[in-house]
């Protein structure tokens, strides 16, 4: 019963009498009842009335996944399949194809996510070499029909469009130093289009 | 002929009012319980329906009313349908002998408008009917053709047998002191200040019997910490696992009506029923209008009953569920000897210090 780490109190007639009195007067129960009564009288709820008030999300919040675009509207995804390989839950399916007329470039012809299985681990985002995937701060994705959670490329792009209004420059148009870190800083000198 | 007609109409009116009050109280309790539990656990309780969730019982009632009524395959249809009624009716029928207020004089004749029927075996009648309520639970558990329900029903049977006995023995002391089984007479024997209430009254304070009664009544109504028949964590929902819709609502109503009933009985037997904790009533002494003294009496009755109902919630917010063998051991080895000893002591005291009642 008692953890062995605690020193066992010596059992003298006095302690036994005390324990007996405690038992017959329901001492332990009364201690518990006092605790609940204290909370009842100092009523300070920690409830958040969810749909009416919402928590501030932490900065690193991992919400709904989205496909991103460059600022000229072209899709970032190059159809490399790395996200599909990285995903532990087999959420992603990529059908990659050559860009018509440009045999050195590939893109994802079709891109599906089965969000019913996603566990929002973020491994796909880490795996993507061109940062084509992003995790938004959306989380209210309850639906009536489970099939509404099977998203295609258009839907994923739309989520990205509404969640990332500020987009990066095309990779090959960015300043080499900036392209190295792969972030867009508008005030830095950039290649002319 | 007309006299009988008037009496009949009066009785029917009484029944309607009492039923309405009991059912309203049940509605209030379902909300109050969740609110009190929430407040005790730093939550808010229901907040969505109406301001601060006060319309929640209505929403619940509507929901239960429109739910599909499912009878599981292999269930005994007759018993399955009968069980909720068997649980509810005895719980409501007990209120027929509960005196909510005093006897008042009308045209020089004493009448009892606040008790439907003052029969001279009132408390025996209640004990008899609440025991029938246990059949509802047992049959409901058995007829559902589900192992969880059956286990819940069996537990309930064992629990009711053990604790019904303690309830019976705990009130014997009061009956010895009052010298009557009629709840009105018992209440009137405790008038004149809180030192006449049987829980502390000379010559034999019924404090132990009171504790035994309260614990046993919690057990009898299947409330936490004695909610083994419906233990959610072990038996899904116990005996009403398979019930849905209105049948489920009946069990629910029965549980809360039983809570009110045992609170009323505890109030009447031990805490002086409608009597105020001081002699007489303020309305009579200070304002000099004995005709309206019943308002104060009914107020005190309500306060005492709600104290017990609050105690039920308070216990539920605090205590974990007992194990089955603990429940049995506690009932038979602790409470039964205490209740029996109390009967013996009270008899001796009542023999040596007769209080005047026959
Ligand atoms: S977040 Fe994790 S589970 Fe979800 S798609 Fe990406 S890799 Fe798969
Ligand atoms: S999203 Fe990224 S990792 Fe996935 S296929 Fe497109 S480029 Fe490759």
XYZ file of C-alpha atoms and ligand atoms in Angstrom:
567
model
C 0.000 0.000 0.000
C 2.414 2.629 1.222
C 5.463 3.364 -0.949
C 8.460 1.804 0.711
C 10.495 4.997 0.359
C 8.436 6.644 3.054
C 9.581 5.866 6.584
C 6.916 3.755 8.209
C 5.675 5.508 11.338
C 6.224 3.485 14.447
C 3.081 1.860 15.687
C 2.590 2.751 19.320
C -0.684 2.448 21.225
C -1.028 6.194 20.870
C -0.724 6.226 17.079
C -3.040 3.259 16.868
C -5.592 5.086 18.955
C -5.211 8.134 16.746
C -5.682 6.064 13.602
C -8.713 4.398 15.103
C -10.287 7.727 15.991
C -9.524 8.953 12.484
C -11.244 5.908 11.031
C -14.416 6.142 13.038
C -14.791 9.886 12.501
C -14.243 9.579 8.718
C -11.297 11.948 9.055
C -9.861 11.190 5.604
C -13.228 11.628 3.946
C -13.688 14.952 5.657
C -10.301 16.133 4.406
C -11.391 15.308 0.867
C -14.772 16.947 1.341
C -13.034 20.059 2.630
C -10.878 20.173 -0.489
C -13.862 20.044 -2.834
C -15.711 22.595 -0.728
C -12.745 24.961 -0.896
C -12.821 24.775 -4.670
C -16.581 25.244 -4.643
C -16.323 28.407 -2.579
C -13.339 29.873 -4.439
C -14.844 29.166 -7.831
C -12.176 29.900 -10.411
C -12.872 27.845 -13.523
C -10.086 27.022 -15.906
C -12.562 26.201 -18.676
C -12.200 27.923 -22.002
C -15.561 28.256 -23.760
C -14.059 26.872 -26.929
C -16.095 28.024 -29.907
C -16.578 31.434 -28.281
C -13.067 31.965 -26.940
C -9.979 30.375 -28.387
C -6.542 29.670 -27.061
C -3.573 31.550 -28.415
C -1.703 28.949 -30.386
C 1.986 28.445 -29.698
C 4.350 29.672 -32.385
C 5.375 26.196 -33.432
C 1.783 25.021 -33.783
C 1.444 22.154 -36.232
C -1.922 22.434 -37.882
C -3.441 21.541 -41.219
C -0.991 20.753 -44.029
C -0.869 22.872 -47.159
C 0.942 23.030 -50.489
C 2.660 26.336 -51.169
C 3.337 28.475 -54.223
C 5.950 31.016 -55.225
C 4.906 34.621 -55.508
C 4.327 34.288 -59.242
C 1.764 31.577 -58.609
C 3.773 28.559 -59.722
C 3.698 25.551 -57.465
C 6.758 24.877 -55.394
C 6.375 21.107 -55.426
C 8.805 19.333 -57.740
C 7.210 15.935 -57.397
C 10.186 14.287 -55.775
C 8.136 11.885 -53.631
C 10.280 12.469 -50.557
C 7.314 13.503 -48.465
C 5.516 10.320 -49.399
C 8.557 8.339 -48.298
C 8.903 10.249 -45.056
C 5.315 9.990 -43.949
C 4.900 7.335 -41.277
C 1.157 7.057 -41.777
C 1.077 6.830 -45.562
C -1.027 9.938 -45.801
C 0.505 11.284 -48.970
C 0.350 9.990 -52.518
C 2.297 11.835 -55.211
C 1.983 11.193 -58.941
C 4.910 12.997 -60.418
C 5.373 13.917 -64.088
C 7.653 15.938 -66.349
C 6.748 19.523 -66.946
C 5.530 19.487 -70.573
C 8.218 20.928 -72.829
C 10.837 21.124 -70.103
C 12.358 17.657 -69.800
C 14.638 18.599 -66.892
C 11.839 19.728 -64.659
C 9.265 17.655 -62.814
C 6.140 18.508 -60.969
C 3.426 16.640 -59.139
C 0.641 15.898 -61.545
C -1.552 14.678 -58.764
C -1.111 15.028 -55.057
C -3.418 13.440 -52.502
C -3.539 13.577 -48.755
C -5.747 11.391 -46.608
C -5.984 13.629 -43.581
C -7.959 11.059 -41.618
C -4.676 9.286 -40.974
C -2.327 12.234 -40.534
C -0.797 12.530 -37.104
C 0.646 16.026 -37.691
C 4.184 14.967 -36.989
C 5.634 17.342 -39.543
C 8.060 14.834 -41.029
C 6.817 15.529 -44.534
C 7.509 19.231 -44.102
C 11.019 18.471 -42.918
C 11.566 16.076 -45.784
C 10.611 18.426 -48.578
C 13.755 19.795 -50.282
C 12.050 22.893 -51.680
C 9.810 23.787 -48.745
C 6.734 23.112 -50.808
C 4.798 21.877 -47.791
C 3.763 23.991 -44.875
C 1.858 23.491 -41.672
C -0.787 26.125 -41.211
C -2.445 27.187 -37.981
C -5.834 25.845 -39.032
C -7.296 23.167 -36.804
C -11.075 23.356 -37.103
C -11.452 20.628 -39.657
C -14.388 18.667 -38.283
C -16.513 17.346 -41.160
C -19.692 15.356 -41.456
C -18.405 13.097 -44.208
C -15.068 11.419 -43.696
C -14.387 11.597 -47.413
C -14.184 15.368 -47.121
C -10.822 14.819 -45.481
C -9.328 13.200 -48.604
C -7.767 16.278 -50.105
C -6.448 16.700 -53.619
C -3.824 19.072 -54.907
C -6.224 21.928 -55.636
C -7.628 21.882 -52.135
C -4.184 21.714 -50.553
C -3.011 24.635 -52.676
C -6.082 26.598 -51.654
C -5.314 26.025 -47.979
C -1.787 27.246 -48.616
C -3.079 30.307 -50.472
C -5.294 31.418 -47.614
C -2.786 30.632 -44.879
C 0.392 32.008 -46.450
C -0.518 35.299 -48.132
C 3.151 36.354 -48.212
C 4.994 34.110 -50.636
C 8.603 33.493 -51.468
C 10.266 34.479 -54.705
C 10.906 31.743 -57.232
C 13.982 29.847 -56.151
C 16.049 30.520 -59.238
C 15.168 34.229 -59.072
C 16.375 34.742 -55.545
C 19.754 36.181 -54.637
C 22.213 33.288 -54.290
C 22.901 34.010 -50.644
C 19.246 34.164 -49.816
C 18.457 31.134 -51.912
C 20.991 29.268 -49.872
C 18.980 29.830 -46.732
C 15.825 29.630 -48.790
C 13.986 32.562 -47.246
C 12.689 35.627 -49.012
C 13.740 39.043 -47.777
C 12.079 41.707 -49.823
C 14.641 44.427 -49.048
C 17.619 42.458 -50.353
C 18.801 42.987 -53.919
C 17.182 40.505 -56.214
C 17.725 39.242 -59.721
C 15.705 41.074 -62.307
C 12.924 39.007 -63.800
C -71.861 12.697 -2.226
C -70.598 16.200 -2.892
C -68.294 15.922 0.098
C -66.664 12.870 -1.432
C -66.403 14.715 -4.743
C -64.670 17.662 -3.111
C -62.320 15.338 -1.264
C -61.509 13.452 -4.422
C -60.823 16.630 -6.369
C -58.689 17.913 -3.515
C -56.676 14.670 -3.384
C -56.168 14.644 -7.144
C -55.042 18.250 -7.005
C -52.577 17.376 -4.268
C -51.215 14.484 -6.276
C -50.797 16.665 -9.351
C -49.000 19.383 -7.405
C -46.685 16.956 -5.627
C -45.846 15.154 -8.864
C -45.182 18.435 -10.626
C -42.946 19.645 -7.813
C -41.027 16.382 -7.698
C -40.476 16.297 -11.451
C -39.474 19.956 -11.485
C -37.033 19.275 -8.695
C -35.611 16.391 -10.693
C -35.069 18.728 -13.628
C -33.453 21.244 -11.338
C -31.275 18.543 -9.808
C -29.925 17.311 -13.129
C -28.711 20.827 -13.795
C -27.650 21.567 -10.224
C -25.668 18.363 -10.014
C -23.629 19.150 -13.088
C -23.127 22.738 -12.035
C -22.079 21.835 -8.504
C -19.786 19.083 -9.720
C -18.297 21.465 -12.219
C -17.737 24.204 -9.696
C -16.123 21.779 -7.294
C -13.805 20.579 -10.016
C -12.883 24.020 -11.371
C -15.094 23.622 -14.421
C -18.181 25.520 -15.496
C -20.730 22.795 -16.073
C -23.261 23.213 -18.891
C -23.001 26.679 -20.416
C -24.484 26.475 -23.903
C -28.272 26.212 -23.669
C -29.719 29.430 -22.350
C -27.873 31.913 -20.145
C -25.359 29.995 -18.020
C -26.872 26.748 -19.315
C -30.047 26.978 -17.252
C -32.184 25.506 -20.024
C -30.012 22.401 -20.242
C -32.574 20.090 -18.524
C -35.157 21.027 -21.170
C -32.715 20.300 -23.958
C -31.852 16.974 -22.339
C -35.502 16.097 -21.944
C -36.255 16.871 -25.579
C -33.240 14.898 -26.722
C -34.194 11.843 -24.705
C -37.783 12.106 -25.885
C -36.850 12.034 -29.556
C -34.154 9.379 -29.307
C -34.714 6.065 -30.969
C -36.015 3.412 -28.629
C -33.853 0.344 -29.090
C -34.673 -3.088 -27.725
C -31.595 -5.292 -28.082
C -31.850 -8.597 -29.894
C -32.452 -11.460 -27.501
C -33.829 -9.218 -24.792
C -36.917 -10.257 -22.912
C -39.256 -7.652 -24.348
C -41.855 -7.728 -21.593
C -39.353 -7.449 -18.770
C -37.276 -4.965 -20.698
C -40.254 -2.640 -21.073
C -41.510 -3.253 -17.571
C -38.261 -2.565 -15.740
C -38.081 1.234 -16.168
C -41.666 1.605 -15.029
C -40.990 -0.689 -12.118
C -38.096 1.522 -11.146
C -39.897 4.842 -11.544
C -43.323 4.195 -10.080
C -42.205 3.095 -6.588
C -39.886 6.086 -6.389
C -42.754 8.483 -7.133
C -45.359 6.638 -5.111
C -43.360 7.147 -1.929
C -44.143 10.850 -1.997
C -47.765 10.059 -1.162
C -46.984 9.976 2.549
C -44.336 12.675 2.786
C -45.569 15.643 4.835
C -44.151 18.821 3.321
C -45.817 21.163 5.749
C -47.823 21.282 8.991
C -51.396 20.441 9.755
C -53.434 23.636 9.634
C -56.811 24.509 11.008
C -59.546 25.422 8.567
C -63.032 26.337 9.809
C -62.149 24.906 13.180
C -61.175 21.555 11.669
C -57.586 20.306 11.329
C -56.734 19.485 7.748
C -53.481 18.292 6.186
C -53.049 20.021 2.844
C -49.334 19.312 2.563
C -49.437 15.546 2.732
C -51.393 13.521 0.201
C -52.264 10.799 2.642
C -51.266 10.543 6.284
C -51.554 6.793 6.713
C -50.507 5.414 10.054
C -47.847 3.099 8.607
C -46.228 5.800 6.451
C -42.604 4.852 6.858
C -43.319 1.137 6.431
C -45.142 1.936 3.210
C -42.137 3.846 1.875
C -39.711 1.086 2.814
C -41.903 -1.479 1.113
C -42.159 0.473 -2.115
C -38.534 1.518 -2.387
C -37.642 -2.157 -2.179
C -39.841 -2.820 -5.176
C -37.811 -0.207 -7.024
C -34.829 -2.536 -6.774
C -36.726 -5.042 -8.908
C -36.757 -2.533 -11.718
C -32.985 -2.398 -11.648
C -32.489 -6.129 -11.303
C -35.009 -7.023 -14.001
C -33.682 -4.320 -16.287
C -30.221 -5.760 -15.928
C -31.380 -9.289 -16.485
C -33.751 -8.636 -19.382
C -31.213 -6.682 -21.454
C -29.338 -9.810 -22.535
C -26.020 -8.097 -21.953
C -23.305 -9.139 -19.555
C -22.684 -5.631 -18.302
C -26.323 -5.075 -17.534
C -26.569 -8.427 -15.795
C -23.539 -7.713 -13.635
C -24.950 -4.307 -12.766
C -28.285 -5.855 -11.846
C -26.666 -8.522 -9.703
C -24.569 -5.982 -7.860
C -27.644 -3.910 -7.290
C -29.482 -6.894 -5.838
C -26.719 -7.635 -3.359
C -26.316 -3.975 -2.479
C -29.994 -3.361 -1.915
C -30.331 -6.408 0.327
C -27.394 -5.334 2.487
C -28.330 -1.717 2.815
C -32.096 -1.973 3.023
C -31.490 -3.824 6.268
C -29.390 -1.006 7.665
C -31.953 1.579 6.672
C -34.649 -0.409 8.432
C -32.617 -0.813 11.595
C -31.418 2.774 11.619
C -34.929 4.156 11.733
C -36.112 1.806 14.464
C -34.647 4.118 17.093
C -36.658 7.028 15.767
C -39.802 4.940 15.706
C -39.197 3.910 19.317
C -38.847 7.539 20.382
C -41.790 8.822 18.385
C -43.994 5.847 19.123
C -45.562 5.965 15.697
C -45.010 4.946 12.084
C -46.889 7.934 10.689
C -44.547 10.533 9.277
C -46.791 13.378 10.427
C -46.766 12.147 14.017
C -43.011 11.629 13.890
C -42.511 15.191 12.707
C -44.848 16.634 15.300
C -42.976 14.783 18.026
C -39.904 16.844 17.117
C -41.441 20.299 17.308
C -40.091 23.024 19.569
C -36.524 23.751 18.584
C -33.614 21.868 17.163
C -32.796 20.216 20.502
C -35.952 18.165 20.024
C -34.862 16.825 16.670
C -34.291 13.113 16.949
C -30.721 13.356 15.735
C -29.704 14.925 19.069
C -32.867 14.621 21.158
C -32.899 13.548 24.790
C -32.908 10.765 25.996
C -31.364 8.880 23.095
C -29.586 10.968 20.438
C -29.866 9.157 17.143
C -26.592 10.521 15.788
C -25.176 7.088 14.943
C -28.442 6.016 13.402
C -28.429 9.216 11.384
C -24.949 8.512 10.009
C -25.910 4.934 9.241
C -29.092 6.093 7.551
C -27.356 8.684 5.392
C -24.657 6.257 4.261
C -27.183 3.508 3.605
C -29.470 5.791 1.698
C -26.602 6.862 -0.537
C -25.979 3.182 -1.138
C -29.653 2.488 -1.750
C -29.972 5.186 -4.368
C -26.878 3.846 -6.155
C -25.011 7.104 -5.864
C -21.286 7.650 -5.677
C -19.388 6.238 -3.774
C -21.755 3.258 -3.853
C -22.610 3.418 -7.557
C -21.446 -0.119 -8.258
C -24.578 -1.110 -10.230
C -23.796 1.536 -12.842
C -20.017 1.760 -12.479
C -19.052 3.520 -15.706
C -15.430 2.509 -15.629
C -16.193 -1.171 -15.238
C -19.673 -1.881 -16.559
C -20.187 0.765 -19.273
C -23.360 2.014 -17.606
C -24.367 -1.001 -15.541
C -27.967 -2.046 -15.562
C -29.119 0.555 -18.087
C -26.368 0.002 -20.620
C -28.852 -1.212 -23.231
C -31.537 1.349 -22.549
C -32.109 4.384 -24.709
C -34.610 7.167 -25.186
C -37.493 7.463 -22.786
C -36.783 4.167 -21.060
C -33.375 5.457 -20.103
C -34.982 8.698 -18.975
C -37.278 6.699 -16.690
C -34.315 5.126 -14.923
C -32.749 8.528 -14.647
C -35.914 10.046 -13.214
C -36.206 7.156 -10.791
C -32.692 7.680 -9.512
C -33.256 11.366 -8.866
C -36.747 10.866 -7.451
C -35.239 8.322 -5.072
C -32.629 10.830 -4.048
C -35.330 13.348 -3.206
C -37.341 10.707 -1.389
C -34.507 9.556 0.863
C -33.603 13.178 1.542
C -37.193 13.851 2.591
C -37.199 10.826 4.862
C -33.890 11.784 6.445
C -35.274 15.255 7.026
C -38.488 14.004 8.577
C -37.009 11.285 10.741
C -33.877 12.964 12.026
C -33.971 16.687 11.366
C -37.444 17.542 12.479
C -39.200 17.674 9.112
C -40.960 20.988 8.637
C -40.108 22.260 12.133
C -37.936 25.334 12.336
C -34.770 25.067 14.456
C -36.328 27.408 17.020
C -39.628 26.912 18.876
C -42.654 27.908 16.837
C -42.289 30.095 13.778
C -41.251 33.694 13.262
C -44.364 34.454 11.257
C -46.544 33.375 14.152
C -44.593 35.007 16.965
C -43.422 38.246 15.403
C -46.110 39.024 12.832
C -48.884 37.334 14.755
C -50.474 35.521 11.812
C -50.506 31.791 12.555
C -52.495 31.189 9.358
C -49.410 31.817 7.268
C -46.929 29.995 9.485
C -46.940 27.103 7.034
C -44.872 29.188 4.609
C -42.008 29.254 7.056
C -42.462 25.552 7.816
C -42.315 24.614 4.177
C -39.266 26.831 3.769
C -37.428 24.938 6.498
C -38.428 21.601 5.012
C -37.073 22.667 1.633
C -33.835 23.926 3.136
C -33.215 20.660 4.930
C -34.035 18.520 1.906
C -31.746 20.582 -0.304
C -29.000 20.258 2.264
C -29.147 16.497 1.815
C -29.314 16.764 -1.962
C -26.248 18.977 -1.858
C -24.555 16.379 0.307
C -25.184 13.812 -2.436
C -23.459 16.048 -4.989
C -20.678 16.872 -2.596
C -19.962 13.204 -1.951
C -20.024 12.524 -5.652
C -17.492 15.264 -6.322
C -15.157 13.947 -3.656
C -15.173 10.218 -3.247
C -13.989 7.389 -5.487
C -16.092 4.271 -5.878
C -15.842 1.505 -3.312
C -14.770 -1.964 -4.308
C -17.459 -4.609 -4.202
C -16.090 -6.526 -1.226
C -15.437 -3.300 0.672
C -19.038 -2.336 0.142
C -20.269 -5.652 1.480
C -17.886 -5.707 4.412
C -18.766 -2.155 5.363
C -22.478 -2.874 5.179
C -22.538 -6.116 7.141
C -19.619 -5.780 9.521
C -19.679 -2.095 10.399
C -23.059 -0.551 9.748
C -25.235 -3.458 10.831
C -23.672 -3.794 14.327
C -23.841 -0.037 14.807
C -27.495 0.053 13.823
C -28.295 -2.926 16.050
C -26.432 -1.417 18.987
C -28.315 1.801 18.469
C -31.615 -0.039 18.624
C -30.627 -1.653 21.928
C -29.372 1.594 23.466
C -32.417 3.524 22.347
C -34.777 0.914 23.769
C -33.027 1.034 27.120
C -33.026 4.830 27.167
C -36.638 5.036 26.098
C -37.574 2.551 28.822
C -35.896 4.489 31.611
C -36.791 7.972 30.392
C -40.234 7.718 28.836
C -40.891 10.833 26.787
C -44.613 10.797 27.170
C -45.542 9.462 23.740
C -47.270 6.082 23.974
S 2.429 15.420 -40.861
Fe 3.313 13.393 -40.598
S 1.564 12.016 -40.800
Fe 0.916 13.977 -41.629
S 1.316 13.840 -43.798
Fe 3.128 14.766 -42.892
S 4.488 13.059 -42.455
Fe 2.463 12.193 -42.847
S 5.870 18.264 -51.542
Fe 8.076 18.439 -51.415
S 8.771 16.369 -50.860
Fe 6.638 16.169 -51.531
S 6.792 15.659 -53.695
Fe 6.569 17.865 -53.595
S 8.672 18.624 -53.585
Fe 8.797 16.450 -53.067
